[in-house]
Amino acid sequence: MRVATDIGGTFTDIVYIDEQGKVCVNKSHTTPPDFEQGVLNVIQKCDISPEEVKDLSHGTTVVINALTERTGAKTGLITTKGFRDILEIGRGNRPDLFNFNFKKPKPFVPRYLRLEVEERMDYQGNELIALKEEDIKTCVDTFKKEGVEAIAIVFLHSYINAEHEKQAKALVEKLMPGIAVTASHEVSKEWREYERTTTAVLNSYVKPSAKTYIDNLYNKLEEMDIKCPKYIMQSNGGTTTFENAKEVPINMVESGPVAGIYGSAMLGEMLGENKVIAFDIGGTTAKCSLVDGGEVKTTTEYKIEKNARFPGYPIRVPVVDIVEIGNGGGSIAWIDNTNSLRVGPKSAGALPGPVAYQKGGTEPTTTDANLIAGRLSPKNFDMDVDMEKVRGAIQEKVGDVYGINTEEAAMGIIRVANSNMLNALKLVSISKGYDPREFALVAFGGGGPMHAAALAKELNIKKVIIPLAASVFSAWGMLMTDLRSDDIQTYRVKLDNPDFDAINAEWEGLEEKACQDNARKGISREDVYFQHYLDMRYIGQDHTVKVKVPNDPMSAENISEFIEAFHREHEQNYSFRLDESGVEIVNIHLASFGRIEKTPIKEAEILPYSLEEAIKEIRPVIFEGDGTLDTKVYDREKMSPGMKLEGPAIIEEVSSSAVIYPGMKASVDKFGDILIETGV
């Protein structure tokens, strides 16, 4: 049996697949601040024998929570003399050029804890000034006095020669045993010192809390006699061991969300759809990502907390290219100072939750609005729902403000939420040169199936795929992944007359290192496979485009394939290409995978119910443009492959509801997924 657990803002999910390929799911409420308890609770709700568990994968929000809530460790920075203010200076470009009240991001390390040492490498990695160890000792003395809990070491040009960083780290660990230390070359070997510094600092900042969390989870799982190999989901779309995750926790910054993206790619492959947009609505956020040709795209341009007015904090590690907005089931509806209705980004979360949860919540949320619209049923909640309280909150906070009734106010909340989500879907498709009409929309999470059909219609998307167990699909995605690690090395070379032997030797060195790393994780060499990427640009440009290139050695015979791949990717991203301009490589990027044995997914069983017998009830549901319609509500657990129906309809399961609009058709495929034809 293979098991995966995923912690969300509101619920903790579990998916497990037995030896016959049968998929079972469950969920439990998330338990902040002791998140590992939610994992134990959801495991205990299931009929799982510890000795049958072959491996366990886990997705967690502990890293992103520590960053956004500023609950990480007190961190110090040791850097090259003259560069202590790199975090303060940052980048000159900013998203909101005409904002006279603009403020730069506040560094995670205050200036008095940013200390300098004498050392220097040049841009080719040659030593100019030897590391002065007395300076390191002085830094350590200061950190001890100030009660520093974690240290980042970032020296200029260490991406090309890390010898000084290695010496400094060894000395710090000797002088401060047990301290969490990150040397920048361990997390990023790319140039751009500001981005490399923030990445190293943020890794150190979350390292103690991540280690505590992982150790607690590991020990409690062991106490439950779950002694199988344990993996954690990374932001790059692959998994890693618990031990490795403790050393580089920044790789878990988007641990939970990306599993659903990867799962969408795998599901698309199973259904013959290699172009999909993954769309995940949870309790707190909505997330989406585009999969083209079956490939999950990654980026090293990721920034936390970036928005239209704030540049955010760059993290220079591979992260699945994902757009995330504060719009989920628990997102609060509110009126701004211009008397406009807004939904999110503030969320009611798991506590107090929507008004419907009756845990003290008083602010109306998207979930409450969907209850009033009839898209959710109070009978489908695992607690008593006081509909009068829900109606009262929406009427007081929204309806009375605009002089409208409760139903109109609820639909206003839903329309604003849909508008926010639509913008996110456009950011991953239209804004990047992709036509959404060529893609299928894979909708999952607790709220994805409820909003997907309306959004697909707006974007003229023909097909919506709602996976089996949609509300826990991110956990399912983890069971489809392999171990993954990324090695990115700055390696500048112009392609007008390259040294092919030197370039290929660089690839071979990275591949050999990857095989050795996987061997330490118990993966044999024959189960390791690679994907090659190059960060390329036109000569004279500043920034690069990541290009997937052939794994074959580069040669005079095939170099045109590499250059053409760059031209195509550049045109896709920026709508133009410069065929006459010279091209250069800036970074070599090797993605290595350790293959994990997977259980084939079993086709869904034919159940002894007809379509009519699957109808739970007929209830009034409000649809935009059509008003209130008597709508058949189907029990998904009684639906079998081959069943077909027409909208208006709702298909309910324990933790989500799929809304099929009038004029749309829905069917159940052989794996139990719901396929909606939008009719556009």
XYZ file of C-alpha atoms in Angstrom:
680
model
C 0.000 0.000 0.000
C 1.236 3.481 -0.943
C 0.074 6.440 1.166
C 0.165 10.211 0.616
C -0.913 12.985 2.988
C -1.300 16.677 2.207
C -1.800 19.551 4.644
C -4.010 22.385 3.444
C -5.135 25.593 5.117
C -8.430 24.019 6.199
C -8.177 20.240 5.734
C -5.486 17.563 5.851
C -6.024 14.962 3.122
C -4.991 11.348 2.655
C -4.986 9.104 -0.409
C -3.842 5.494 -0.407
C -3.619 2.890 -3.149
C -3.618 -0.814 -2.353
C -1.791 -3.545 -4.275
C -4.789 -4.032 -6.587
C -4.792 -0.351 -7.575
C -7.902 0.584 -5.579
C -7.843 4.243 -4.508
C -9.192 5.213 -1.062
C -9.416 8.727 0.378
C -10.228 10.601 3.562
C -9.726 13.991 5.171
C -9.554 15.593 8.581
C -9.403 19.158 9.848
C -5.957 20.785 9.819
C -4.594 21.305 13.338
C -2.513 24.494 13.591
C 0.033 25.018 15.051
C 0.718 21.283 15.557
C 0.233 20.359 11.909
C 1.666 16.859 12.297
C -1.294 15.986 14.544
C -3.650 16.507 11.598
C -1.614 13.946 9.639
C -1.889 11.414 12.459
C -5.620 12.101 12.827
C -6.377 11.481 9.167
C -4.297 8.268 9.120
C -6.165 7.000 12.183
C -9.504 7.636 10.430
C -8.523 5.121 7.739
C -8.434 1.348 7.684
C -4.652 1.174 7.260
C -2.414 -1.544 8.683
C 1.022 0.005 9.385
C 2.897 -3.074 8.168
C 1.142 -2.838 4.770
C 2.411 0.695 4.074
C 5.103 0.424 1.407
C 5.996 4.130 1.303
C 4.520 7.417 2.510
C 4.685 10.805 0.764
C 3.816 14.066 2.451
C 3.046 17.622 1.386
C 3.323 20.385 3.949
C 2.750 24.117 4.346
C 5.184 24.482 7.263
C 7.780 26.399 5.201
C 5.469 28.871 3.466
C 3.652 29.430 6.785
C 6.912 30.264 8.581
C 7.830 32.737 5.827
C 4.493 34.517 5.473
C 3.806 34.623 9.220
C 7.439 35.583 10.059
C 7.748 32.790 12.624
C 11.149 31.472 11.530
C 14.433 31.518 13.426
C 16.480 34.565 14.397
C 18.964 34.529 11.529
C 22.407 36.027 10.996
C 24.253 36.590 7.710
C 27.995 36.300 7.047
C 29.024 37.814 3.723
C 31.932 39.243 1.754
C 33.331 42.545 3.015
C 31.432 45.411 1.407
C 28.247 43.437 0.686
C 26.318 43.398 3.977
C 23.640 45.690 2.532
C 22.820 43.532 -0.490
C 19.490 42.529 1.111
C 18.649 46.198 1.679
C 19.656 47.360 -1.805
C 17.846 44.557 -3.632
C 16.826 45.295 -7.221
C 15.975 48.643 -8.752
C 13.062 47.306 -10.771
C 9.703 47.417 -9.027
C 6.187 46.427 -10.079
C 4.468 49.728 -9.243
C 6.551 52.479 -10.881
C 4.333 55.437 -9.994
C 3.615 54.538 -6.378
C 5.099 57.384 -4.299
C 4.510 55.378 -1.121
C 6.512 52.385 -2.370
C 8.576 50.604 0.261
C 11.274 48.056 -0.431
C 10.928 44.590 1.092
C 12.087 44.541 4.701
C 15.046 42.129 4.988
C 14.550 38.960 7.007
C 17.936 39.710 8.637
C 18.313 43.122 10.358
C 21.466 45.099 9.593
C 23.116 44.498 12.983
C 23.052 40.748 12.251
C 24.529 41.128 8.749
C 28.278 40.817 9.274
C 31.231 40.966 6.887
C 34.442 38.975 6.578
C 37.543 39.543 4.530
C 37.703 37.174 1.522
C 37.299 37.474 -2.238
C 36.998 35.348 -5.363
C 36.869 36.828 -8.845
C 34.162 36.042 -11.404
C 36.199 33.107 -12.747
C 36.579 31.542 -9.298
C 40.195 32.576 -8.723
C 41.117 33.501 -5.150
C 41.995 37.183 -4.790
C 41.933 37.419 -0.972
C 42.167 34.415 1.345
C 39.406 33.850 3.901
C 40.316 35.543 7.186
C 39.238 33.027 9.823
C 39.550 35.557 12.661
C 36.662 37.473 11.076
C 34.515 34.319 11.189
C 35.282 33.900 14.902
C 34.310 37.533 15.531
C 31.002 36.978 13.710
C 30.281 33.864 15.761
C 30.967 35.722 19.027
C 28.469 38.410 17.996
C 25.853 35.842 17.011
C 26.227 34.038 20.343
C 25.646 37.282 22.251
C 22.583 38.112 20.145
C 20.990 34.669 20.497
C 21.069 33.869 16.779
C 19.436 30.508 15.943
C 20.432 30.127 12.276
C 23.192 31.446 10.011
C 23.468 32.013 6.257
C 26.881 32.283 4.573
C 26.989 34.049 1.205
C 30.256 34.997 -0.491
C 30.696 36.731 -3.818
C 31.157 34.363 -6.799
C 30.775 31.233 -4.649
C 28.560 29.802 -7.398
C 31.758 29.190 -9.392
C 34.131 28.422 -6.476
C 32.614 27.530 -3.097
C 35.868 26.797 -1.248
C 35.645 29.822 1.056
C 32.007 29.085 1.914
C 32.908 25.491 2.767
C 35.737 26.653 5.043
C 33.512 29.211 6.744
C 30.686 26.732 7.313
C 33.027 24.137 8.823
C 34.429 26.738 11.219
C 30.980 28.048 12.223
C 29.730 24.511 12.938
C 32.837 23.870 15.045
C 32.377 27.075 17.058
C 28.560 26.806 17.359
C 27.692 23.083 17.409
C 24.076 22.360 16.487
C 23.420 25.735 14.847
C 21.452 25.670 11.575
C 23.849 26.828 8.834
C 23.278 27.327 5.110
C 26.086 28.065 2.663
C 24.641 29.655 -0.473
C 26.239 27.158 -2.894
C 24.224 24.382 -1.210
C 20.929 25.915 -2.351
C 21.874 27.878 -5.481
C 24.865 27.853 -7.831
C 23.483 30.569 -10.086
C 24.876 34.059 -10.412
C 22.974 37.170 -9.195
C 24.147 37.747 -5.651
C 20.937 39.368 -4.351
C 18.740 36.413 -5.334
C 21.319 33.912 -4.074
C 21.558 35.776 -0.763
C 17.797 35.857 -0.167
C 17.557 32.149 -1.003
C 20.288 31.208 1.475
C 18.855 33.490 4.174
C 15.314 32.147 3.787
C 16.584 28.560 3.866
C 18.331 29.237 7.181
C 15.319 31.170 8.478
C 12.996 28.152 8.130
C 15.557 25.416 8.803
C 15.033 25.001 12.584
C 11.220 24.954 12.400
C 11.253 22.611 9.397
C 13.642 20.243 11.181
C 11.467 20.223 14.305
C 8.336 19.544 12.272
C 9.888 16.767 10.171
C 11.474 15.105 13.212
C 8.177 15.222 15.133
C 6.254 13.783 12.199
C 8.860 11.078 11.604
C 8.942 10.026 15.267
C 5.151 9.904 15.597
C 4.827 7.865 12.402
C 7.450 5.469 13.753
C 5.472 5.204 17.002
C 2.479 4.152 14.875
C 4.738 1.401 13.421
C 4.794 3.091 10.006
C 8.456 2.322 9.354
C 8.469 2.458 5.554
C 10.504 4.914 3.415
C 9.110 8.426 3.888
C 9.240 11.219 1.316
C 8.342 14.899 1.245
C 6.967 16.751 -1.766
C 9.210 19.488 -3.149
C 8.351 22.631 -5.081
C 9.989 21.245 -8.247
C 7.305 18.589 -8.712
C 9.280 15.669 -7.268
C 9.813 14.157 -3.842
C 12.846 13.852 -1.595
C 13.734 12.050 1.616
C 12.940 13.453 5.058
C 16.682 13.816 5.743
C 17.356 15.846 2.610
C 14.294 18.019 3.236
C 15.703 19.036 6.630
C 18.900 20.320 4.992
C 17.263 22.316 2.178
C 13.735 23.071 3.442
C 13.354 26.033 1.074
C 12.697 23.412 -1.627
C 9.383 22.747 0.166
C 8.089 26.317 -0.168
C 5.236 25.153 -2.451
C 5.275 21.544 -1.255
C 1.533 20.908 -1.218
C 0.175 22.793 -4.262
C 2.599 21.446 -6.873
C 1.589 17.823 -6.285
C -1.815 18.560 -7.782
C -0.167 20.149 -10.824
C 1.938 17.057 -11.398
C -1.102 14.856 -10.802
C -2.989 16.842 -13.467
C -0.225 16.132 -15.977
C -0.353 12.408 -15.144
C -4.157 12.321 -15.344
C -4.036 14.152 -18.671
C -1.616 11.517 -19.960
C -3.976 8.732 -18.819
C -6.886 10.406 -20.658
C -4.969 11.350 -23.807
C -4.901 15.079 -22.968
C -1.347 16.438 -23.042
C -2.472 20.071 -22.815
C -4.175 20.840 -19.524
C -4.586 23.738 -17.125
C -4.487 22.532 -13.525
C -6.885 24.434 -11.275
C -6.959 23.884 -7.511
C -9.299 25.695 -5.116
C -8.747 24.937 -1.454
C -10.003 26.548 1.705
C -7.605 29.493 1.569
C -6.233 29.915 -1.962
C -6.801 29.147 -5.628
C -3.820 27.889 -7.610
C -3.340 27.204 -11.292
C -0.592 26.100 -13.652
C -0.335 25.228 -17.328
C 0.919 21.864 -18.614
C 1.901 21.911 -22.292
C 2.825 18.694 -24.083
C 2.657 16.786 -20.797
C 5.502 18.860 -19.329
C 5.123 20.535 -15.946
C 6.998 23.815 -16.283
C 9.399 24.965 -13.577
C 10.993 28.341 -12.968
C 13.755 29.776 -10.789
C 12.147 33.236 -10.923
C 9.819 32.435 -8.019
C 9.058 35.150 -5.448
C 7.049 34.901 -2.248
C 4.550 37.664 -1.432
C 4.905 39.289 -4.848
C 1.864 41.208 -6.056
C 1.003 44.184 -8.256
C 2.522 46.629 -5.768
C 5.158 44.632 -3.920
C 8.234 43.021 -5.521
C 8.355 40.135 -3.052
C 11.349 38.043 -2.022
C 13.100 35.971 -4.714
C 13.852 32.295 -4.085
C 16.368 30.903 -6.582
C 15.342 27.251 -6.548
C 13.243 25.375 -9.122
C 9.524 25.784 -8.417
C 6.651 24.614 -10.589
C 5.413 27.685 -12.462
C 2.245 28.359 -10.506
C -0.057 31.337 -9.967
C -1.632 31.522 -6.535
C -4.265 33.977 -5.319
C -6.044 34.421 -2.000
C -9.400 33.080 -3.161
C -10.653 29.842 -1.643
C -13.703 28.460 0.070
C -12.849 30.343 3.247
C -12.070 33.676 1.552
C -13.897 36.525 3.277
C -16.230 38.883 1.397
C -15.764 42.521 2.436
C -16.461 46.076 1.329
C -13.466 48.320 0.592
C -13.241 52.084 1.152
C -14.622 52.767 -2.345
C -17.756 50.753 -1.458
C -16.731 47.936 -3.823
C -17.287 44.274 -2.987
C -14.075 42.268 -2.584
C -13.448 38.581 -1.913
C -10.131 37.559 -0.313
C -7.229 37.489 0.141
C -8.012 37.290 3.864
C -9.412 33.889 4.765
C -11.401 32.516 7.671
C -9.168 29.418 7.442
C -9.878 26.338 9.534
C -10.495 28.446 12.645
C -12.890 30.144 12.962
C -13.798 29.113 9.404
C -16.874 30.153 7.404
C -20.031 31.140 9.281
C -21.437 27.727 8.304
C -18.836 25.933 10.465
C -20.288 27.466 13.661
C -16.823 27.833 15.176
C -17.087 31.551 15.821
C -16.842 32.840 12.250
C -18.912 35.990 11.623
C -17.641 37.136 8.212
C -19.350 35.757 5.071
C -17.164 33.602 2.829
C -17.338 31.984 -0.602
C -18.502 28.749 1.050
C -21.375 30.575 2.751
C -22.379 32.180 -0.567
C -22.430 28.790 -2.312
C -24.710 27.458 0.434
C -27.208 30.261 -0.192
C -26.991 29.681 -3.964
C -27.888 26.012 -3.434
C -24.617 24.726 -4.873
C -23.644 23.283 -1.514
C -26.010 21.393 0.751
C -26.011 21.832 4.554
C -26.563 18.060 4.733
C -23.143 17.492 3.132
C -21.203 19.102 6.007
C -19.734 17.111 8.895
C -21.253 19.569 11.372
C -24.659 21.188 11.889
C -25.130 24.246 9.671
C -27.330 27.100 10.886
C -28.594 28.509 7.585
C -30.220 31.463 9.339
C -26.817 32.542 10.663
C -25.342 32.168 7.183
C -28.156 34.210 5.629
C -27.880 36.828 8.353
C -24.124 37.300 7.887
C -24.387 37.714 4.104
C -27.375 40.045 4.375
C -25.777 42.225 7.054
C -22.262 42.448 5.590
C -23.153 42.643 1.883
C -26.893 42.745 1.140
C -27.770 45.691 3.385
C -24.814 47.705 2.071
C -26.168 47.569 -1.487
C -29.883 47.303 -0.728
C -30.249 43.823 -2.256
C -31.595 40.519 -0.951
C -29.506 37.657 0.415
C -29.562 35.593 -2.790
C -28.379 38.536 -4.898
C -25.632 39.266 -2.367
C -24.499 35.623 -2.426
C -24.329 35.611 -6.229
C -22.365 38.868 -6.082
C -19.786 37.177 -3.853
C -19.567 34.200 -6.234
C -19.173 36.458 -9.288
C -16.365 38.469 -7.673
C -14.604 35.262 -6.583
C -14.954 33.863 -10.122
C -13.545 37.076 -11.578
C -10.464 36.799 -9.361
C -9.964 33.172 -10.365
C -10.468 33.999 -14.038
C -7.639 36.536 -13.859
C -5.344 33.877 -12.384
C -6.196 31.446 -15.209
C -5.441 34.167 -17.765
C -2.055 34.803 -16.140
C -0.918 31.215 -16.770
C -2.366 31.019 -20.283
C -3.173 34.140 -22.320
C -0.511 36.290 -20.634
C 2.135 33.718 -21.584
C 1.081 33.327 -25.195
C -1.110 30.225 -24.830
C -4.649 29.900 -26.172
C -6.805 28.379 -23.392
C -9.207 26.993 -26.022
C -6.548 24.392 -26.862
C -6.452 23.076 -23.285
C -8.628 20.996 -20.978
C -9.252 22.305 -17.452
C -8.475 19.842 -14.632
C -10.368 21.100 -11.572
C -9.722 19.783 -8.080
C -9.572 20.771 -4.432
C -12.716 21.248 -2.379
C -13.903 24.202 -4.487
C -12.438 23.521 -7.943
C -15.335 21.396 -9.263
C -17.855 24.002 -8.084
C -16.365 26.942 -9.995
C -14.635 25.236 -12.946
C -17.515 25.004 -15.428
C -18.327 28.731 -15.222
C -14.668 29.694 -15.641
C -14.148 27.267 -18.534
C -17.123 28.787 -20.327
C -15.652 32.286 -19.901
C -12.353 31.119 -21.428
C -14.044 29.058 -24.187
C -12.482 25.859 -22.844
C -14.357 22.874 -24.252
C -13.628 20.219 -21.622
C -13.455 20.174 -17.830
C -11.995 17.123 -16.072
C -12.951 16.564 -12.441
C -10.806 13.749 -11.033
C -12.037 10.999 -8.785
C -11.599 12.205 -5.187
C -11.094 15.758 -6.455
C -10.888 17.285 -2.989
C -7.775 15.226 -2.136
C -6.268 15.182 -5.622
C -3.035 16.913 -4.556
C -2.304 13.975 -2.271
C -3.074 11.612 -5.188
C -0.554 13.543 -7.296
C 2.225 12.732 -4.820
C 1.739 9.033 -5.483
C 2.478 9.671 -9.173
C 5.816 11.425 -8.609
C 9.404 10.215 -8.548
C 12.297 11.439 -6.427
C 13.687 14.588 -8.017
C 16.676 16.845 -7.545
C 17.834 19.811 -9.609
C 21.390 20.958 -10.162
C 21.733 24.371 -11.802
C 25.198 25.715 -12.542
C 26.055 29.082 -14.060
C 28.108 28.280 -17.157
C 28.314 31.102 -19.689
C 29.228 30.193 -23.253
C 28.387 31.760 -26.611
C 27.073 29.319 -29.186
C 28.771 30.818 -32.247
C 31.886 28.679 -31.676
C 31.420 26.604 -28.500
C 33.760 24.024 -26.990
C 31.489 20.983 -27.317
C 33.777 18.728 -25.270
C 33.762 21.160 -22.332
C 29.963 21.567 -22.413
C 29.367 17.809 -22.583
C 31.883 17.206 -19.788
C 29.873 19.607 -17.620
C 26.696 17.597 -18.272
C 28.498 14.319 -17.538
C 29.805 15.677 -14.236
C 26.320 16.758 -13.143
C 24.828 13.401 -14.155
C 27.468 11.432 -12.256
C 26.877 13.544 -9.146
C 23.116 12.949 -9.495
C 23.617 9.176 -9.730
C 25.711 9.231 -6.556
C 23.074 11.328 -4.741
C 20.346 8.887 -5.773
C 22.465 5.926 -4.688
C 22.544 7.416 -1.175
C 18.723 7.463 -1.309
C 18.635 3.785 -2.278
C 17.961 4.319 -6.005
C 20.012 2.192 -8.403
C 21.719 3.792 -11.409
C 19.383 2.101 -13.905
C 16.395 3.734 -12.160
C 17.818 7.245 -12.580
C 16.774 9.320 -15.586
C 17.415 12.922 -16.601
C 15.947 15.996 -18.251
C 18.287 18.650 -19.640
C 17.474 22.363 -19.591
C 19.483 25.408 -20.588
C 18.898 28.986 -19.460
C 19.592 30.874 -22.692
C 19.359 34.406 -24.043
C 20.234 36.550 -27.015
C 23.671 38.141 -26.639
C 23.141 41.549 -25.055
C 20.039 40.551 -23.098
C 20.048 40.508 -19.301
C 17.535 37.786 -18.445
C 17.161 34.258 -19.755
C 14.546 31.810 -21.006
C 14.531 28.238 -19.685
C 14.607 25.788 -22.597
C 14.129 22.034 -22.514
C 16.839 20.602 -24.788
C 17.753 17.108 -26.028
C 19.640 14.858 -23.616
C 22.059 14.008 -26.440
C 25.604 15.410 -26.313
C 25.866 18.783 -28.051
C 27.776 18.668 -31.337
C 28.273 20.596 -34.553
C 25.632 18.353 -36.145
C 22.826 19.072 -33.655
C 23.608 22.529 -32.228
C 20.992 24.021 -34.549
C 18.323 22.003 -32.651
C 19.354 23.649 -29.369
C 19.308 27.136 -30.880
C 15.956 26.574 -32.613
C 14.444 25.318 -29.338
C 15.503 28.615 -27.738
C 14.057 30.709 -30.584
C 10.704 28.900 -30.244
C 10.577 29.282 -26.466
C 11.535 32.960 -26.665
C 8.813 33.587 -29.243
C 6.279 31.717 -27.095
C 7.135 33.907 -24.101
C 7.682 37.275 -25.761
C 5.957 36.968 -29.177
C 9.133 37.604 -31.211
C 12.386 35.924 -32.213
C 15.705 37.300 -33.493
C 17.073 34.644 -35.835
C 20.076 36.753 -36.834
C 21.163 37.487 -33.247
C 23.783 35.462 -31.430
C 22.675 33.107 -28.646
C 24.454 32.192 -25.424
C 24.039 29.731 -22.565
C 23.977 31.234 -19.070
C 23.043 28.251 -16.860
C 23.092 24.485 -17.270
C 20.164 22.833 -15.484
C 19.999 19.090 -14.862
C 16.786 17.619 -13.445
C 17.466 14.092 -12.200
C 14.761 11.616 -11.236
C 14.913 8.479 -9.122
C 12.181 6.150 -10.314
C 9.808 4.891 -7.593
C 7.680 1.831 -8.286
C 4.035 2.804 -8.764
C 0.840 0.802 -8.537
C -1.251 1.010 -11.745
C -4.565 2.795 -11.191
C -7.504 0.418 -11.262
C -10.499 1.205 -13.463
C -13.649 2.150 -11.554
C -16.170 -0.578 -10.792
C -19.655 -0.709 -12.285
C -21.993 -0.102 -9.342
C -25.505 -1.579 -8.983
C -27.282 1.766 -9.426
C -28.971 3.395 -12.385
C -28.576 7.096 -13.101
C -32.033 7.742 -11.645
C -31.115 5.840 -8.474
C -28.048 8.072 -8.085
C -30.276 11.145 -7.674
C -30.176 12.325 -4.048
C -32.698 15.130 -4.368
C -33.976 17.933 -6.546
C -33.328 21.375 -5.080
C -33.418 24.992 -6.257
C -30.010 26.255 -7.422
C -29.169 29.745 -8.660
C -27.296 29.968 -11.992
C -25.902 33.179 -13.473
C -28.103 34.294 -16.350
C -30.715 31.579 -15.762
C -32.016 32.424 -12.307
C -33.236 29.756 -9.890
C -33.716 26.315 -11.457
C -34.896 23.023 -9.978
C -31.714 20.971 -10.232
C -31.049 17.251 -9.934
C -28.375 16.460 -7.362
C -26.468 13.208 -7.954
C -24.516 11.125 -5.450
C -21.088 10.602 -6.981
C -20.538 7.458 -4.932
C -23.415 5.809 -6.832
C -22.226 6.804 -10.303
C -20.480 4.340 -12.616
C -18.348 4.640 -15.760
C -20.441 5.323 -18.849
C -23.160 7.327 -17.103
C -24.166 10.536 -18.900
C -26.297 13.488 -17.844
C -27.174 17.023 -18.893
C -27.183 20.262 -16.956
C -28.420 21.838 -14.881
C -27.083 19.304 -12.398
C -24.900 18.972 -9.335
C -22.752 15.944 -8.538
C -22.024 15.737 -4.822
C -19.409 13.786 -2.947
C -18.397 13.957 0.695
C -16.129 16.995 0.407
C -16.900 18.715 -2.901
C -19.664 19.448 -5.390
C -19.409 19.669 -9.178
C -21.743 22.206 -10.794
C -22.913 21.472 -14.361
C -24.567 24.504 -15.956
C -27.621 24.437 -18.240
C -26.602 23.409 -21.761
C -23.559 21.444 -20.575
C -23.141 17.664 -20.643
C -21.304 15.429 -18.187
C -20.158 11.813 -18.255
C -18.149 9.423 -16.090
C -15.013 7.896 -17.653
C -13.515 4.462 -16.976
C -11.425 5.747 -14.042
C -14.405 7.419 -12.357
C -13.477 10.967 -13.425
C -16.243 13.388 -14.437
C -15.853 14.889 -17.915
C -17.864 18.049 -18.578
C -18.468 19.280 -22.122
C -19.075 23.008 -21.791
C -20.717 23.364 -25.212
C -18.687 26.435 -26.212
